[in-house]
mmCIF file of C-alpha atoms and ligand atoms in Angstrom:
data_model
loop_
_atom_site.group_PDB
_atom_site.id
_atom_site.type_symbol
_atom_site.label_atom_id
_atom_site.label_comp_id
_atom_site.label_asym_id
_atom_site.label_seq_id
_atom_site.Cartn_x
_atom_site.Cartn_y
_atom_site.Cartn_z
ATOM 1 C CA MET A 84 0.019 0.045 0.010
ATOM 2 C CA ALA A 85 0.998 3.620 -0.492
ATOM 3 C CA LEU A 86 -0.543 6.923 0.315
ATOM 4 C CA PRO A 87 -3.838 7.393 -1.432
ATOM 5 C CA ALA A 88 -3.688 9.246 -4.741
ATOM 6 C CA SER A 89 -5.809 12.306 -5.704
ATOM 7 C CA LYS A 90 -6.363 14.593 -8.731
ATOM 8 C CA GLN A 91 -3.738 17.372 -8.356
ATOM 9 C CA ILE A 92 -4.627 20.526 -10.232
ATOM 10 C CA SER A 93 -3.023 23.931 -10.636
ATOM 11 C CA VAL A 94 -6.206 26.015 -10.844
ATOM 12 C CA SER A 95 -8.768 24.828 -8.336
ATOM 13 C CA GLU A 96 -12.062 23.265 -9.573
ATOM 14 C CA VAL A 97 -13.575 24.540 -6.339
ATOM 15 C CA PRO A 98 -15.283 27.835 -7.043
ATOM 16 C CA VAL A 99 -14.296 31.231 -5.480
ATOM 17 C CA VAL A 100 -17.095 33.361 -4.153
ATOM 18 C CA ASP A 101 -16.484 37.062 -3.638
ATOM 19 C CA LEU A 102 -18.334 38.267 -0.510
ATOM 20 C CA ALA A 103 -17.876 42.010 -1.160
ATOM 21 C CA ALA A 104 -21.593 42.450 -1.920
ATOM 22 C CA MET A 105 -22.499 40.909 1.557
ATOM 23 C CA HIS A 106 -20.823 43.952 3.243
ATOM 24 C CA VAL A 107 -21.539 46.876 0.895
ATOM 25 C CA GLY A 108 -23.782 45.642 -1.902
ATOM 26 C CA SER A 109 -27.132 46.962 -3.194
ATOM 27 C CA SER A 110 -30.121 44.615 -2.552
ATOM 28 C CA HIS A 111 -29.795 43.422 -6.136
ATOM 29 C CA GLU A 112 -26.152 42.566 -5.679
ATOM 30 C CA LYS A 113 -26.894 40.877 -2.394
ATOM 31 C CA ALA A 114 -29.589 38.760 -4.124
ATOM 32 C CA LEU A 115 -27.110 37.772 -6.895
ATOM 33 C CA LEU A 116 -24.559 36.733 -4.219
ATOM 34 C CA ALA A 117 -27.265 34.577 -2.526
ATOM 35 C CA GLU A 118 -28.195 32.904 -5.770
ATOM 36 C CA ARG A 119 -24.478 32.241 -6.484
ATOM 37 C CA MET A 120 -23.839 30.740 -3.103
ATOM 38 C CA ALA A 121 -27.014 28.570 -3.378
ATOM 39 C CA THR A 122 -25.969 27.288 -6.759
ATOM 40 C CA VAL A 123 -22.528 26.326 -5.493
ATOM 41 C CA CYS A 124 -24.109 24.661 -2.414
ATOM 42 C CA ARG A 125 -26.282 22.477 -4.714
ATOM 43 C CA ASP A 126 -23.477 21.673 -7.181
ATOM 44 C CA ILE A 127 -20.463 21.009 -4.926
ATOM 45 C CA GLY A 128 -21.005 22.134 -1.246
ATOM 46 C CA PHE A 129 -17.376 23.537 -1.054
ATOM 47 C CA PHE A 130 -16.106 27.019 -2.082
ATOM 48 C CA TYR A 131 -13.501 29.561 -1.206
ATOM 49 C CA VAL A 132 -14.561 32.999 -0.039
ATOM 50 C CA VAL A 133 -12.539 36.242 -0.609
ATOM 51 C CA ASN A 134 -13.344 39.801 0.592
ATOM 52 C CA HIS A 135 -14.651 38.235 3.811
ATOM 53 C CA GLY A 136 -13.591 41.071 6.073
ATOM 54 C CA LEU A 137 -10.713 39.526 8.121
ATOM 55 C CA SER A 138 -7.234 41.030 7.628
ATOM 56 C CA PRO A 139 -4.082 38.966 6.931
ATOM 57 C CA ALA A 140 -2.945 39.671 10.578
ATOM 58 C CA ASP A 141 -6.340 38.443 11.856
ATOM 59 C CA MET A 142 -5.910 35.224 9.824
ATOM 60 C CA ARG A 143 -2.348 34.694 10.918
ATOM 61 C CA ALA A 144 -3.046 35.015 14.606
ATOM 62 C CA PRO A 145 -4.528 31.576 15.318
ATOM 63 C CA PHE A 146 -1.708 29.870 13.324
ATOM 64 C CA ASP A 147 0.882 31.522 15.475
ATOM 65 C CA ALA A 148 -1.033 30.383 18.553
ATOM 66 C CA ALA A 149 -1.240 26.831 17.087
ATOM 67 C CA ARG A 150 2.487 26.559 16.436
ATOM 68 C CA ARG A 151 3.247 27.747 19.919
ATOM 69 C CA PHE A 152 0.763 25.189 21.483
ATOM 70 C CA PHE A 153 1.811 22.161 19.503
ATOM 71 C CA ALA A 154 5.442 22.914 20.149
ATOM 72 C CA LEU A 155 4.856 22.538 23.887
ATOM 73 C CA PRO A 156 6.292 19.424 25.711
ATOM 74 C CA ALA A 157 3.853 16.475 25.542
ATOM 75 C CA GLU A 158 3.070 16.640 29.299
ATOM 76 C CA HIS A 159 1.986 20.316 29.049
ATOM 77 C CA LYS A 160 -0.428 19.359 26.237
ATOM 78 C CA GLN A 161 -1.584 16.325 28.149
ATOM 79 C CA ALA A 162 -2.443 18.527 31.030
ATOM 80 C CA VAL A 163 -5.413 19.780 28.947
ATOM 81 C CA ALA A 164 -6.224 16.479 27.281
ATOM 82 C CA MET A 165 -9.678 15.966 25.872
ATOM 83 C CA ALA A 166 -9.776 12.623 27.645
ATOM 84 C CA GLY A 167 -10.032 14.603 30.910
ATOM 85 C CA SER A 168 -12.980 16.669 29.738
ATOM 86 C CA ARG A 169 -16.576 15.541 29.822
ATOM 87 C CA ASP A 170 -17.353 17.905 26.908
ATOM 88 C CA TYR A 171 -14.767 17.234 24.251
ATOM 89 C CA ARG A 172 -12.560 20.293 24.995
ATOM 90 C CA GLY A 173 -8.800 20.544 24.929
ATOM 91 C CA TYR A 174 -5.949 18.573 23.425
ATOM 92 C CA LEU A 175 -6.420 15.526 21.160
ATOM 93 C CA PRO A 176 -3.095 13.563 20.616
ATOM 94 C CA MET A 177 -2.324 11.785 17.312
ATOM 95 C CA LYS A 178 -4.477 8.768 16.373
ATOM 96 C CA THR A 179 -6.798 9.010 19.344
ATOM 97 C CA LEU A 180 -10.210 7.398 18.915
ATOM 98 C CA GLY A 181 -13.597 7.355 20.461
ATOM 99 C CA ASP A 182 -15.973 4.458 20.820
ATOM 100 C CA ASP A 183 -16.199 3.259 17.238
ATOM 101 C CA PRO A 184 -13.887 0.245 16.752
ATOM 102 C CA ALA A 185 -14.314 0.501 12.926
ATOM 103 C CA LEU A 186 -12.361 3.792 12.712
ATOM 104 C CA LYS A 187 -8.723 4.306 12.006
ATOM 105 C CA GLY A 188 -6.821 7.056 14.073
ATOM 106 C CA ASN A 189 -5.994 10.269 12.340
ATOM 107 C CA ILE A 190 -2.466 11.510 11.779
ATOM 108 C CA HIS A 191 -2.990 14.870 13.346
ATOM 109 C CA GLU A 192 -2.993 16.423 16.827
ATOM 110 C CA ALA A 193 -5.649 19.003 17.691
ATOM 111 C CA PHE A 194 -6.977 21.432 20.187
ATOM 112 C CA HIS A 195 -10.681 22.217 20.560
ATOM 113 C CA PHE A 196 -12.459 25.106 22.166
ATOM 114 C CA TYR A 197 -15.940 26.445 22.066
ATOM 115 C CA LEU A 198 -17.853 29.567 23.013
ATOM 116 C CA GLU A 199 -16.359 30.877 26.251
ATOM 117 C CA ARG A 200 -19.276 31.136 28.700
ATOM 118 C CA ASP A 201 -19.631 33.638 31.493
ATOM 119 C CA ALA A 202 -18.825 32.672 35.139
ATOM 120 C CA ASP A 203 -22.512 32.620 35.947
ATOM 121 C CA TYR A 204 -23.474 30.190 33.190
ATOM 122 C CA PRO A 205 -25.312 27.255 34.569
ATOM 123 C CA GLU A 206 -23.089 24.314 35.503
ATOM 124 C CA ASN A 207 -23.416 20.686 34.298
ATOM 125 C CA LEU A 208 -25.377 21.414 31.110
ATOM 126 C CA PRO A 209 -24.566 18.570 28.684
ATOM 127 C CA LEU A 210 -21.722 19.258 26.347
ATOM 128 C CA ARG A 211 -21.337 22.892 27.560
ATOM 129 C CA GLY A 212 -18.731 22.743 30.275
ATOM 130 C CA PRO A 213 -15.795 25.081 30.513
ATOM 131 C CA ASN A 214 -12.889 25.175 27.956
ATOM 132 C CA GLN A 215 -9.495 23.867 29.034
ATOM 133 C CA TRP A 216 -6.764 26.283 28.383
ATOM 134 C CA PRO A 217 -3.059 25.521 28.801
ATOM 135 C CA ALA A 218 -1.025 27.244 31.531
ATOM 136 C CA ASP A 219 2.053 29.231 30.715
ATOM 137 C CA LEU A 220 1.087 30.237 27.209
ATOM 138 C CA PRO A 221 0.518 33.948 27.619
ATOM 139 C CA GLY A 222 -2.004 35.481 25.177
ATOM 140 C CA PHE A 223 -3.066 32.028 23.785
ATOM 141 C CA ARG A 224 -6.622 32.221 25.183
ATOM 142 C CA GLU A 225 -7.091 35.870 24.279
ATOM 143 C CA THR A 226 -5.875 35.441 20.713
ATOM 144 C CA LEU A 227 -8.097 32.498 20.139
ATOM 145 C CA LEU A 228 -11.217 34.070 21.673
ATOM 146 C CA ARG A 229 -10.650 37.142 19.519
ATOM 147 C CA TYR A 230 -10.370 34.979 16.397
ATOM 148 C CA TYR A 231 -13.577 33.179 17.421
ATOM 149 C CA THR A 232 -15.380 36.561 17.679
ATOM 150 C CA GLN A 233 -14.138 37.666 14.318
ATOM 151 C CA VAL A 234 -14.992 34.513 12.421
ATOM 152 C CA ASP A 235 -18.399 34.322 14.309
ATOM 153 C CA ALA A 236 -19.360 37.760 12.870
ATOM 154 C CA LEU A 237 -18.497 36.523 9.419
ATOM 155 C CA ALA A 238 -20.473 33.322 10.004
ATOM 156 C CA TYR A 239 -23.689 35.078 10.903
ATOM 157 C CA ARG A 240 -23.401 37.401 7.983
ATOM 158 C CA MET A 241 -23.033 34.388 5.813
ATOM 159 C CA LEU A 242 -25.892 32.646 7.426
ATOM 160 C CA SER A 243 -28.209 35.418 6.373
ATOM 161 C CA VAL A 244 -26.926 34.929 2.726
ATOM 162 C CA PHE A 245 -27.798 31.243 3.059
ATOM 163 C CA GLU A 246 -31.202 32.186 4.322
ATOM 164 C CA GLN A 247 -31.864 34.295 1.263
ATOM 165 C CA GLY A 248 -30.349 31.631 -1.030
ATOM 166 C CA LEU A 249 -32.824 29.074 0.370
ATOM 167 C CA GLY A 250 -35.764 31.480 -0.098
ATOM 168 C CA LEU A 251 -36.264 31.745 3.687
ATOM 169 C CA GLU A 252 -37.216 34.863 5.504
ATOM 170 C CA GLU A 253 -34.379 36.844 7.201
ATOM 171 C CA GLY A 254 -33.649 35.455 10.663
ATOM 172 C CA ARG A 255 -35.316 32.066 10.067
ATOM 173 C CA LEU A 256 -32.011 30.180 10.726
ATOM 174 C CA ARG A 257 -30.412 32.851 12.888
ATOM 175 C CA ARG A 258 -33.063 32.203 15.612
ATOM 176 C CA TYR A 259 -31.443 28.728 16.204
ATOM 177 C CA PHE A 260 -28.185 30.389 17.398
ATOM 178 C CA SER A 261 -28.679 32.115 20.816
ATOM 179 C CA ASP A 262 -26.306 29.844 22.947
ATOM 180 C CA PRO A 263 -24.463 28.026 20.057
ATOM 181 C CA MET A 264 -22.469 24.770 20.200
ATOM 182 C CA THR A 265 -19.964 26.351 17.738
ATOM 183 C CA MET A 266 -16.407 24.899 18.016
ATOM 184 C CA VAL A 267 -13.014 25.896 16.727
ATOM 185 C CA ARG A 268 -10.158 23.427 16.173
ATOM 186 C CA LEU A 269 -6.423 23.943 15.855
ATOM 187 C CA LEU A 270 -4.969 21.221 13.724
ATOM 188 C CA HIS A 271 -1.333 20.077 13.178
ATOM 189 C CA TYR A 272 -0.499 17.410 10.593
ATOM 190 C CA PRO A 273 3.012 15.944 10.367
ATOM 191 C CA PRO A 274 4.110 15.102 6.758
ATOM 192 C CA GLN A 275 3.438 11.587 5.495
ATOM 193 C CA PRO A 276 6.273 10.244 3.237
ATOM 194 C CA PRO A 277 5.177 8.761 -0.071
ATOM 195 C CA THR A 278 6.163 5.433 1.152
ATOM 196 C CA ASP A 279 3.769 5.688 4.134
ATOM 197 C CA SER A 280 1.217 2.720 4.046
ATOM 198 C CA GLY A 281 -1.690 5.085 3.959
ATOM 199 C CA GLU A 282 -3.465 3.036 6.575
ATOM 200 C CA HIS A 283 -3.816 6.118 8.644
ATOM 201 C CA ILE A 284 -4.194 9.550 6.994
ATOM 202 C CA GLY A 285 -4.364 13.209 8.258
ATOM 203 C CA VAL A 286 -8.192 13.130 8.412
ATOM 204 C CA ARG A 287 -10.153 10.078 7.307
ATOM 205 C CA PRO A 288 -13.067 10.822 4.843
ATOM 206 C CA HIS A 289 -15.984 12.459 6.652
ATOM 207 C CA THR A 290 -18.682 15.072 6.373
ATOM 208 C CA ASP A 291 -18.866 17.866 8.847
ATOM 209 C CA ASN A 292 -21.847 17.870 11.364
ATOM 210 C CA GLY A 293 -22.812 21.468 11.981
ATOM 211 C CA ALA A 294 -24.389 24.255 9.831
ATOM 212 C CA PHE A 295 -21.168 25.245 7.898
ATOM 213 C CA THR A 296 -17.392 25.264 8.343
ATOM 214 C CA ILE A 297 -15.121 28.298 7.862
ATOM 215 C CA LEU A 298 -11.701 26.783 7.364
ATOM 216 C CA SER A 299 -8.318 28.546 7.289
ATOM 217 C CA GLN A 300 -5.587 26.456 5.905
ATOM 218 C CA ASP A 301 -1.785 27.264 5.672
ATOM 219 C CA GLU A 302 0.223 27.201 2.448
ATOM 220 C CA THR A 303 0.823 23.437 2.514
ATOM 221 C CA GLY A 304 -2.190 21.857 0.935
ATOM 222 C CA GLY A 305 -3.551 18.349 1.613
ATOM 223 C CA LEU A 306 -7.351 18.969 1.808
ATOM 224 C CA GLU A 307 -9.345 16.900 -0.723
ATOM 225 C CA ILE A 308 -13.038 16.573 -1.508
ATOM 226 C CA LEU A 309 -14.872 13.596 -3.013
ATOM 227 C CA GLY A 310 -16.179 14.582 -6.478
ATOM 228 C CA ARG A 311 -19.427 13.326 -7.911
ATOM 229 C CA SER A 312 -17.583 10.920 -10.116
ATOM 230 C CA GLY A 313 -15.917 9.331 -7.144
ATOM 231 C CA GLU A 314 -12.438 10.906 -7.516
ATOM 232 C CA TRP A 315 -10.594 12.849 -4.802
ATOM 233 C CA ILE A 316 -10.090 16.458 -5.803
ATOM 234 C CA ALA A 317 -7.465 18.758 -4.242
ATOM 235 C CA VAL A 318 -8.586 21.981 -2.621
ATOM 236 C CA PRO A 319 -5.191 23.884 -2.795
ATOM 237 C CA PRO A 320 -4.565 26.839 -0.600
ATOM 238 C CA ILE A 321 -5.495 30.286 -1.962
ATOM 239 C CA SER A 322 -3.774 33.074 -0.078
ATOM 240 C CA GLY A 323 -6.077 35.259 2.021
ATOM 241 C CA SER A 324 -9.142 33.001 1.363
ATOM 242 C CA PHE A 325 -11.276 30.811 3.654
ATOM 243 C CA VAL A 326 -12.663 27.488 2.523
ATOM 244 C CA ILE A 327 -16.407 27.036 3.267
ATOM 245 C CA ASN A 328 -18.125 23.787 3.336
ATOM 246 C CA LEU A 329 -21.552 22.782 4.411
ATOM 247 C CA GLY A 330 -22.262 20.388 7.264
ATOM 248 C CA GLU A 331 -25.012 17.803 7.759
ATOM 249 C CA MET A 332 -27.344 20.221 9.516
ATOM 250 C CA MET A 333 -27.382 22.637 6.698
ATOM 251 C CA LYS A 334 -28.042 19.719 4.295
ATOM 252 C CA LEU A 335 -30.945 18.640 6.574
ATOM 253 C CA TRP A 336 -32.288 22.256 6.848
ATOM 254 C CA SER A 337 -32.185 22.468 2.970
ATOM 255 C CA ASP A 338 -34.014 19.024 2.737
ATOM 256 C CA GLY A 339 -31.039 17.609 0.897
ATOM 257 C CA LEU A 340 -30.853 20.460 -1.610
ATOM 258 C CA PHE A 341 -27.432 21.632 -0.379
ATOM 259 C CA LEU A 342 -24.596 19.117 -0.276
ATOM 260 C CA ALA A 343 -22.436 18.133 2.769
ATOM 261 C CA THR A 344 -19.485 16.922 0.784
ATOM 262 C CA PRO A 345 -17.153 14.180 2.046
ATOM 263 C CA HIS A 346 -13.560 15.383 2.459
ATOM 264 C CA ARG A 347 -10.211 14.170 3.889
ATOM 265 C CA VAL A 348 -6.681 15.461 4.481
ATOM 266 C CA VAL A 349 -3.479 13.680 3.189
ATOM 267 C CA ASN A 350 -0.324 15.613 3.948
ATOM 268 C CA ARG A 351 2.086 14.603 1.111
ATOM 269 C CA SER A 352 3.943 17.966 1.199
ATOM 270 C CA GLY A 353 6.933 16.902 3.329
ATOM 271 C CA LEU A 354 6.151 19.895 5.579
ATOM 272 C CA GLU A 355 4.267 20.347 8.823
ATOM 273 C CA ARG A 356 0.640 21.436 8.041
ATOM 274 C CA TYR A 357 -1.497 23.584 10.224
ATOM 275 C CA SER A 358 -5.252 24.465 9.724
ATOM 276 C CA VAL A 359 -7.947 26.180 11.775
ATOM 277 C CA PRO A 360 -11.518 25.215 11.052
ATOM 278 C CA TYR A 361 -14.471 26.998 12.742
ATOM 279 C CA PHE A 362 -17.702 24.977 12.851
ATOM 280 C CA LEU A 363 -20.872 27.022 13.157
ATOM 281 C CA MET A 364 -23.351 24.913 15.204
ATOM 282 C CA PRO A 365 -26.845 25.812 16.559
ATOM 283 C CA ASP A 366 -28.069 25.671 20.240
ATOM 284 C CA HIS A 367 -27.983 22.444 22.123
ATOM 285 C CA ASP A 368 -31.806 21.999 22.265
ATOM 286 C CA VAL A 369 -32.698 23.038 18.669
ATOM 287 C CA ARG A 370 -34.417 20.244 16.766
ATOM 288 C CA ILE A 371 -32.878 19.884 13.271
ATOM 289 C CA GLU A 372 -35.592 19.594 10.698
ATOM 290 C CA PRO A 373 -36.113 20.700 6.996
ATOM 291 C CA GLN A 374 -36.891 24.400 6.546
ATOM 292 C CA ILE A 375 -37.846 24.017 2.849
ATOM 293 C CA LYS A 376 -39.445 21.305 0.905
ATOM 294 C CA ASN A 377 -36.931 20.081 -1.734
ATOM 295 C CA ASP A 378 -38.655 18.294 -4.582
ATOM 296 C CA GLY A 379 -35.394 17.637 -6.429
ATOM 297 C CA GLU A 380 -33.421 14.458 -6.775
ATOM 298 C CA PHE A 381 -31.040 14.966 -3.827
ATOM 299 C CA ASN A 382 -33.902 14.525 -1.348
ATOM 300 C CA GLU A 383 -31.967 12.067 0.860
ATOM 301 C CA PRO A 384 -30.641 13.776 3.983
ATOM 302 C CA VAL A 385 -29.013 11.065 5.947
ATOM 303 C CA LEU A 386 -26.752 12.337 8.712
ATOM 304 C CA HIS A 387 -23.629 10.119 8.632
ATOM 305 C CA ASN A 388 -24.558 6.596 9.567
ATOM 306 C CA THR A 389 -25.749 8.022 12.876
ATOM 307 C CA ILE A 390 -28.979 9.865 11.974
ATOM 308 C CA ALA A 391 -31.666 8.446 9.691
ATOM 309 C CA ARG A 392 -33.928 10.638 7.611
ATOM 310 C CA GLY A 393 -37.113 11.581 9.512
ATOM 311 C CA GLN A 394 -35.505 10.869 12.999
ATOM 312 C CA ASP A 395 -36.342 13.801 15.184
ATOM 313 C CA LEU A 396 -33.141 14.804 17.035
ATOM 314 C CA SER A 397 -31.677 17.891 18.630
ATOM 315 C CA CYS A 398 -28.388 19.452 17.764
ATOM 316 C CA GLY A 399 -26.978 18.206 21.106
ATOM 317 C CA GLU A 400 -28.224 14.700 20.576
ATOM 318 C CA ILE A 401 -26.671 14.626 17.086
ATOM 319 C CA LEU A 402 -23.321 15.978 18.237
ATOM 320 C CA GLY A 403 -23.169 13.824 21.344
ATOM 321 C CA LYS A 404 -23.682 10.665 19.313
ATOM 322 C CA VAL A 405 -21.043 11.535 16.704
ATOM 323 C CA TRP A 406 -18.475 12.925 19.130
ATOM 324 C CA GLN A 407 -18.790 9.773 21.310
ATOM 325 C CA ARG A 408 -17.896 7.716 18.275
ATOM 326 C CA ILE A 409 -14.904 9.703 17.202
ATOM 327 C CA TRP A 410 -13.358 11.405 20.253
ATOM 328 C CA PRO A 411 -12.346 10.440 23.817
ATOM 329 C CA SER A 412 -14.136 11.843 26.810
ATOM 330 C CA LEU A 413 -13.626 11.621 30.610
ATOM 331 C CA ASP A 414 -13.293 8.019 31.833
ATOM 332 C CA ARG A 415 -13.497 6.639 28.350
ATOM 333 C CA GLN A 416 -10.380 6.286 26.072
ATOM 334 C CA ARG A 417 -9.412 3.531 23.660
ATOM 335 C CA ALA A 418 -5.962 3.221 22.348
ATOM 336 C CA ASP A 419 -5.369 2.489 18.639
HETATM 337 O O1 AKG B 578 -7.589 20.481 8.017
HETATM 338 C C1 AKG B 578 -8.365 20.657 7.117
HETATM 339 O O2 AKG B 578 -8.066 21.193 6.066
HETATM 340 C C2 AKG B 578 -9.802 20.033 7.267
HETATM 341 C C3 AKG B 578 -10.081 19.531 8.598
HETATM 342 C C4 AKG B 578 -11.440 18.952 8.647
HETATM 343 O O3 AKG B 578 -12.029 18.438 7.713
HETATM 344 C C5 AKG B 578 -12.199 18.828 9.989
HETATM 345 O O4 AKG B 578 -11.575 19.157 11.035
HETATM 346 O O5 AKG B 578 -13.430 18.519 9.948
HETATM 347 FE FE1 FE2 B 579 -14.140 18.351 8.082
#
């Protein structure tokens, strides 16, 4: 066996969407943008965005934080290990697994954090405990919370474009986000030599679970999406852009009209790769159900192999099921 192959291309087949009209456009330009995003979401479910509003320095900040964190001695990272958190927060070492024995461990290490809740937030609400922050890393928490706030603002602006693209009234999806389950990950992928067996890769094929993902990737490359004809297509880095992809909840809200496209990461570059995805997720108790009636041919929203069509589940129930399969939690860890 060798590392899996993919179609490598110089100009990306993944479309670039210019968000300028979202900030300053006329209502006609905004409608055109909504239509363009809806078309891309029906056709491919993945796109780059430019003119999104974050500066190069804003985009660099979480990468500097990630490099500092992952360079810490192992025992410092282990002090905030996800295995010690009931709510999937903190450090995830290479190849860690959750409860699903069928899965192969991923060749990355990660750090997860969520909305930072106030001190008077109720205790013991499922999946909403406190974040775990490393000691002795000055500015780390502040940098990451600032990034969360900036990307969050972008996410809600884009959510209203999605509402328009689906023909929904303004605020129809926004009402599901008052105490959101949104998560940010820092990811570090070591290089995999061409002779590597490929049994484990950077991120195994999957779809994302939430509403949509705003991914920042470094210059290394390695992200790939599964095309309709079954081939893996590279999503090479475009400087200054974010990559947007839809998750299973947006697919379900759109009654299967919008795609949640499978993707994976294989780091063949010979270099260390870093990426920072932000996953927009609704409130814990929101039930996820279609917001439109899609009469088209893609009317098959199946959430992973976890959620069947027509099953009435809340955001927290969906995330809890998936996360238990793929990540460790307090008192529960399986070695590969
Ligand atoms: O690192 C990347 O480019 C993608 C990561 C990813 O797909 C995920 O964390 O869900
Ligand atoms: Fe993903």
